Short mmCIF file of C-alpha atoms and ligand atoms in Angstrom, two decimals:
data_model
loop_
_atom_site.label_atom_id
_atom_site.label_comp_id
_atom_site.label_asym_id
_atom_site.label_seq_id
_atom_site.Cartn_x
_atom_site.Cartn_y
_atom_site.Cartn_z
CA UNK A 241 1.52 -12.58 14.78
CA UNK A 242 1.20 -9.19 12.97
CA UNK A 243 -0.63 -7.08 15.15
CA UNK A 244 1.00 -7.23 18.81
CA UNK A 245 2.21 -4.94 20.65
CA UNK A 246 -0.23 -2.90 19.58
CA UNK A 247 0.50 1.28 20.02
CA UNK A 248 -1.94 3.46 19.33
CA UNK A 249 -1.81 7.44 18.83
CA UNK A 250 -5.28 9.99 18.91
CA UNK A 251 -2.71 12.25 16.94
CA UNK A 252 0.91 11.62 15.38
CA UNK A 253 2.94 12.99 12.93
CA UNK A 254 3.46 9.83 10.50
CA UNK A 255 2.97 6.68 12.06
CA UNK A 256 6.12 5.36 10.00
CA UNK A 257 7.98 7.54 12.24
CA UNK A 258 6.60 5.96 15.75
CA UNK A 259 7.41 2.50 14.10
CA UNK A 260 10.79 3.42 12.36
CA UNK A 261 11.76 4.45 16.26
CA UNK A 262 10.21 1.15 18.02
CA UNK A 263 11.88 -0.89 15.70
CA UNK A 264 15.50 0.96 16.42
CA UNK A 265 14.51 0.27 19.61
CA UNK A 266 14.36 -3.71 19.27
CA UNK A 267 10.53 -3.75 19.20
CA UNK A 268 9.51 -7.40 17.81
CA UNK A 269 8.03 -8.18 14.70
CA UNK A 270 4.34 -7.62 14.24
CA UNK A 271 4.62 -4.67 16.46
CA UNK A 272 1.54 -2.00 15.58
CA UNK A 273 1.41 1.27 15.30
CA UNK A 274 -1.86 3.25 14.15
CA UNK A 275 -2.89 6.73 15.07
CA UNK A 276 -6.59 8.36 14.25
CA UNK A 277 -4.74 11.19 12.83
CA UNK A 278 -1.55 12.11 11.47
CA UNK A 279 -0.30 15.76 11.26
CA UNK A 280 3.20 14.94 9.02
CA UNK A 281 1.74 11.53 7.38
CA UNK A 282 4.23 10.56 4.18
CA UNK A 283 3.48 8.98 0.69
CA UNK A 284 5.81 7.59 -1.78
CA UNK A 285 7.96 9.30 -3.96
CA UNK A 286 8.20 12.68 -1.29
CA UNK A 287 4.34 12.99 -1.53
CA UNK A 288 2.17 13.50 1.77
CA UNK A 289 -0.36 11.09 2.90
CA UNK A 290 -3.62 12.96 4.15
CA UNK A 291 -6.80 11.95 5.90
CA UNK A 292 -9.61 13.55 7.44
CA UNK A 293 -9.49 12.76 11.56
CA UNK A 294 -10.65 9.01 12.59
CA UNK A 295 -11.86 8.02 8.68
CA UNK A 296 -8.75 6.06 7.32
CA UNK A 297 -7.05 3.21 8.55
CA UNK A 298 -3.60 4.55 9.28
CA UNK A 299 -0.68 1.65 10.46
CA UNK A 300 2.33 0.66 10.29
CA UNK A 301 4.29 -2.65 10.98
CA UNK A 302 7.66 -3.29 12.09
CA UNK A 303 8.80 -6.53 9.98
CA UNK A 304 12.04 -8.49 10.97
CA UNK A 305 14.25 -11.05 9.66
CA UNK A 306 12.37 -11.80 6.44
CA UNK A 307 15.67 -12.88 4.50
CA UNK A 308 15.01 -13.32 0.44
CA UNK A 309 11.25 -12.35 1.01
CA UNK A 310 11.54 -8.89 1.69
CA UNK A 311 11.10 -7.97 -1.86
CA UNK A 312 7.85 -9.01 -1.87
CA UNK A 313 6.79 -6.89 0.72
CA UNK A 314 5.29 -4.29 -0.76
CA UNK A 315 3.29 -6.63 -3.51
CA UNK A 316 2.50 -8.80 -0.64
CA UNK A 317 0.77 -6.11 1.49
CA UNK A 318 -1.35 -4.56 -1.43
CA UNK A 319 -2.62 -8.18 -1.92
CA UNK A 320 -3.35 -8.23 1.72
CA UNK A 321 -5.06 -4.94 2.04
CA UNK A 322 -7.29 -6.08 -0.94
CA UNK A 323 -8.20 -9.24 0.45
CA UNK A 324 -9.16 -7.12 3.75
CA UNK A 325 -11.62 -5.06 1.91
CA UNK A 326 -13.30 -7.23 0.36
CA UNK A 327 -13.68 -9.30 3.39
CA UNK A 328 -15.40 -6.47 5.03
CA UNK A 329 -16.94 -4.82 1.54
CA UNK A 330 -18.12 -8.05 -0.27
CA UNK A 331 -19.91 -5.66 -3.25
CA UNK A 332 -16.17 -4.23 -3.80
CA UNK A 333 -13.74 -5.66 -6.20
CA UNK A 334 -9.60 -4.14 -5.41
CA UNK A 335 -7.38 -4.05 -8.03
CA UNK A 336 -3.59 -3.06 -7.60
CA UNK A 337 -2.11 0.16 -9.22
CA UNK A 338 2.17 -1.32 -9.74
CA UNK A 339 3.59 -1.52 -7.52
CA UNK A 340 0.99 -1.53 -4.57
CA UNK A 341 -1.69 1.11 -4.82
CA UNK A 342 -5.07 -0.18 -4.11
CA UNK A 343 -7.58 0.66 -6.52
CA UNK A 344 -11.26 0.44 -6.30
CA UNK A 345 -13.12 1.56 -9.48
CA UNK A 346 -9.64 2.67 -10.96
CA UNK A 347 -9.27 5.13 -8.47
CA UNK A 348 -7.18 5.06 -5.60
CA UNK A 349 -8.36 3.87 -1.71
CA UNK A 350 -4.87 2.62 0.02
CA UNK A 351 -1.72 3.60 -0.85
CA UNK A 352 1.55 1.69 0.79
CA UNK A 353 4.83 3.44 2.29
CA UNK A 354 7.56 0.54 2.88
CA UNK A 355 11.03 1.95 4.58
CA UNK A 356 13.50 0.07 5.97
CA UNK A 357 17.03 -0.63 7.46
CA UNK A 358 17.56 -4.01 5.92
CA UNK A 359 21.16 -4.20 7.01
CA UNK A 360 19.91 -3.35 11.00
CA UNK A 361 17.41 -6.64 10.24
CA UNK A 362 14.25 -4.84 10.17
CA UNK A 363 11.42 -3.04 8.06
CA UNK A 364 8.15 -0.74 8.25
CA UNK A 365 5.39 -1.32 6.70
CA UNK A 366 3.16 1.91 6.77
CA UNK A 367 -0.24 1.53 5.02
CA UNK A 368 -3.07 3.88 4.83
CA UNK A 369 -6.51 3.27 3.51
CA UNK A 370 -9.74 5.22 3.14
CA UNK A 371 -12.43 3.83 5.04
CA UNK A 372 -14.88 5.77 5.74
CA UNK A 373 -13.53 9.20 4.07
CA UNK A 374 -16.64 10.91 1.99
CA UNK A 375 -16.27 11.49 -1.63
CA UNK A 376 -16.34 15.27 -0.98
CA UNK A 377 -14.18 15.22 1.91
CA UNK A 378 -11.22 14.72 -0.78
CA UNK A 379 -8.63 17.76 -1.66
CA UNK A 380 -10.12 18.86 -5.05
CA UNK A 381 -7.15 17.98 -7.20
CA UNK A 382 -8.11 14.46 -6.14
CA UNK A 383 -11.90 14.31 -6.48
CA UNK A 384 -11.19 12.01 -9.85
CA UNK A 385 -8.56 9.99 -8.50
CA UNK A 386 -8.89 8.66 -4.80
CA UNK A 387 -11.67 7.19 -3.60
CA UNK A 388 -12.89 5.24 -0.01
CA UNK A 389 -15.02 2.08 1.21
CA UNK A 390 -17.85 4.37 2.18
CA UNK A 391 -17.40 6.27 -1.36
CA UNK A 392 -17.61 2.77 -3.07
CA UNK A 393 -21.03 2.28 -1.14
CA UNK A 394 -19.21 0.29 2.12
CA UNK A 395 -20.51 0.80 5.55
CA UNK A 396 -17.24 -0.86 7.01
CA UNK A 397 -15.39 0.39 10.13
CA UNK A 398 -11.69 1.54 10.35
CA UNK A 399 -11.64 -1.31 13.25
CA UNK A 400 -13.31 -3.84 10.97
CA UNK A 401 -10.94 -3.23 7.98
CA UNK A 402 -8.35 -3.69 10.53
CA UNK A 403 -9.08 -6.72 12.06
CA UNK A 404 -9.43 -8.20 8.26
CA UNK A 405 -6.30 -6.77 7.74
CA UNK A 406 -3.77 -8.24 10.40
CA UNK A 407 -4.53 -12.09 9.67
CA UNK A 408 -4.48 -11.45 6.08
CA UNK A 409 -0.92 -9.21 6.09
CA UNK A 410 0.51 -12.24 8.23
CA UNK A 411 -0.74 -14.55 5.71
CA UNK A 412 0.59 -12.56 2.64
CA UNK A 413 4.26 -10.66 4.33
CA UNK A 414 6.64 -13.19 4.24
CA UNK A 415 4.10 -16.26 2.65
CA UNK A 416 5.35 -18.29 -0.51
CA UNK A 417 6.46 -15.96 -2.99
CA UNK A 418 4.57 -17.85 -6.10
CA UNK A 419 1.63 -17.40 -4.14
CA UNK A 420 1.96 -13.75 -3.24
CA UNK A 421 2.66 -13.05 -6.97
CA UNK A 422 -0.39 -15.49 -8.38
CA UNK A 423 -2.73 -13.59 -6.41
CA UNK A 424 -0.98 -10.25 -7.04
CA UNK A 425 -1.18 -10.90 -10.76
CA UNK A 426 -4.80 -11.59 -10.83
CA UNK A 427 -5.12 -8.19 -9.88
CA UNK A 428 -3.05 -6.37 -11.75
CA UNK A 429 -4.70 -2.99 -12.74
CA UNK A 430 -1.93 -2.08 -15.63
CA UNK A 431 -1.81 -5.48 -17.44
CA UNK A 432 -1.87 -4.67 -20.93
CA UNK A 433 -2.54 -1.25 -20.35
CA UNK A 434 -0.37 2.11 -22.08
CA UNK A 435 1.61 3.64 -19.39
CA UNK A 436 4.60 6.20 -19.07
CA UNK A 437 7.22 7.39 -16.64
CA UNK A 438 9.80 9.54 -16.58
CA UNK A 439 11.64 8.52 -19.51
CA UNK A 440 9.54 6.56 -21.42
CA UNK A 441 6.11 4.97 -22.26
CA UNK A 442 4.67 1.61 -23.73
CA UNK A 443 2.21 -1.39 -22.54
CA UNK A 444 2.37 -2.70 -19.21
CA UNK A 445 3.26 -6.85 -19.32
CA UNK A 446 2.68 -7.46 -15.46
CA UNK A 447 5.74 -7.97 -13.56
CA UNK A 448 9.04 -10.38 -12.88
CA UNK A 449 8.98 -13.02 -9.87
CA UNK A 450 10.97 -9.80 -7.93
CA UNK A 451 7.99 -7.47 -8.84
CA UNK A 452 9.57 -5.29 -11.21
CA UNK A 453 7.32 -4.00 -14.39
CA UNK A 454 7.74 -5.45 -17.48
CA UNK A 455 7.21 -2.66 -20.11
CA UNK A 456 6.93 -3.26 -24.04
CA UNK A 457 8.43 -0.06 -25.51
CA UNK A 458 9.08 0.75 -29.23
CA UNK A 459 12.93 -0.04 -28.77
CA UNK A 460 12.27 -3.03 -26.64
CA UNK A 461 11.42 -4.70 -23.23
CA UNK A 462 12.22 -2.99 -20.19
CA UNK A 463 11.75 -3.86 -16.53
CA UNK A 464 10.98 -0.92 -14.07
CA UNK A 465 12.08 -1.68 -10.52
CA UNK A 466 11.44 1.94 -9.02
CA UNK A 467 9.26 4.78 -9.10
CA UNK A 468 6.32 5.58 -10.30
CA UNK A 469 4.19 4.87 -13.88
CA UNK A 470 0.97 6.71 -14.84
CA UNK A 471 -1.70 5.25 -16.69
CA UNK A 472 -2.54 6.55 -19.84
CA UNK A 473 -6.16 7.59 -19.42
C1 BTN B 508 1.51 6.26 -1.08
O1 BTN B 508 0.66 5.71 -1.78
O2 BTN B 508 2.07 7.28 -1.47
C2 BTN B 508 1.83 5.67 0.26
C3 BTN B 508 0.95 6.22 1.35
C4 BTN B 508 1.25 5.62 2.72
C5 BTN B 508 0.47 6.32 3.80
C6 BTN B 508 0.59 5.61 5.12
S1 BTN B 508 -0.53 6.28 6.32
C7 BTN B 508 0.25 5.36 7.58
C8 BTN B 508 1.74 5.42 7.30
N1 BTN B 508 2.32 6.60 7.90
C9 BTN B 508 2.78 7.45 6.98
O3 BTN B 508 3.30 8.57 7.21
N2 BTN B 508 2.58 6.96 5.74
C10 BTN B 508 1.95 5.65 5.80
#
């Protein structure tokens, strides 16, 4: 069961970093980490993660021994988080920013950190997601791109996203692929959308059974495994 041993912190630096040590340290899978704040909290791609005290849902999982399913990870957790909120926020609709950005209204609630030591056996998952953050309480420079359950009009708890969340994640991490990339796929924000990356632009196709992007450029189909796209707004 995802969810047990449960560790919480009032204040951390990342909650990754609690996990990443647990799990060096043999915890099992499912083990929990979450933390009401983090001072040092980490996003994708070198970015930092940042929440106002006690508003966001801030965890992180230890995963073991998934074998060819590990791939799916980080698809399978965005599916899970959206399933979560919507379970809580039934007047919400979550669609999923490739590869597993949570979107509500096209802007971003829950964003996904997966790091691992695959050859030691084990992963963490870290996830964050605005709860209960106000629409003003966001830096500036993201006022027209982030957004919360309370800013979509949700009166949800960071406890009552969480216990939506734990039975769905140990539904999703690690369930049947075809599955995890059906329901994935029906919520695919860029699907036949214009978006570019470093290097090159064209129309998002929705991704491979490994959860790569599928791309139609001018000189052809390519399939992005890594990094990040942008929408074209
Ligand atoms: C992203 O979209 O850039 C990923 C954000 C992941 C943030 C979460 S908050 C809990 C966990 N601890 C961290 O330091 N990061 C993840």
């Amino acid at each position: 069961m995802i969810g047990r041993p449960r560790v919480h912190h009032r204040l951390t630096d990342s909650t990754n970093e609690r996990a990443k040590e647990l799990a060096a340290a043999g915890a099992p899978h499912g083990t929990l980490v979450t933390a009401g704040e983090q001072s040092a909290g980490r996003g994708r791609q070198g970015r930092v993660w940042t929440a106002p005290p006690g508003k966001a849902l801030l965890m992180s999982v230890v995963l073991r021994d998934l074998g060819p399913g590990h791939e799916l990870v980080p698809l399978a957790a965005a599916v899970a988080v959206c399933e979560a909120c919507e379970a809580v926020a039934p007047s919400v609709g979550c669609a999923i920013k490739w590869p597993n950005d949570v979107w509500i209204d096209r802007r971003k609630a829950a964003g996904i950190l997966v790091e691992g030591r695959p050859q030691q056996g084990w992963m963490v998952l870290g996830i964050g997601l605005n709860v209960a953050t106000g629409a003003e309480e966001f830096p500036e420079e993201l006022h027209e791109t982030a957004t919360s359950l309370a800013a979509a009009g949700a009166t949800a708890s960071v406890d009552d996203v969480l216990a939506a969340l734990l039975p769905a994640l140990h539904r999703r991490v690690g369930g049947d692929p075809d599955l995890v990339l059906g329901a994935w796929r029906a919520r695919d924000a860029l699907l036949g959308e214009r978006v570019s990356w470093d290097g090159g632009d064209g129309t998002a196709q929705g991704v491979t059974d490994s959860g790569d992007l599928v791309v139609d450029t001018d000189s052809g189909q390519v399939e992005l495994s890594a990094g990040e796209v942008h929408l074209r707004r």
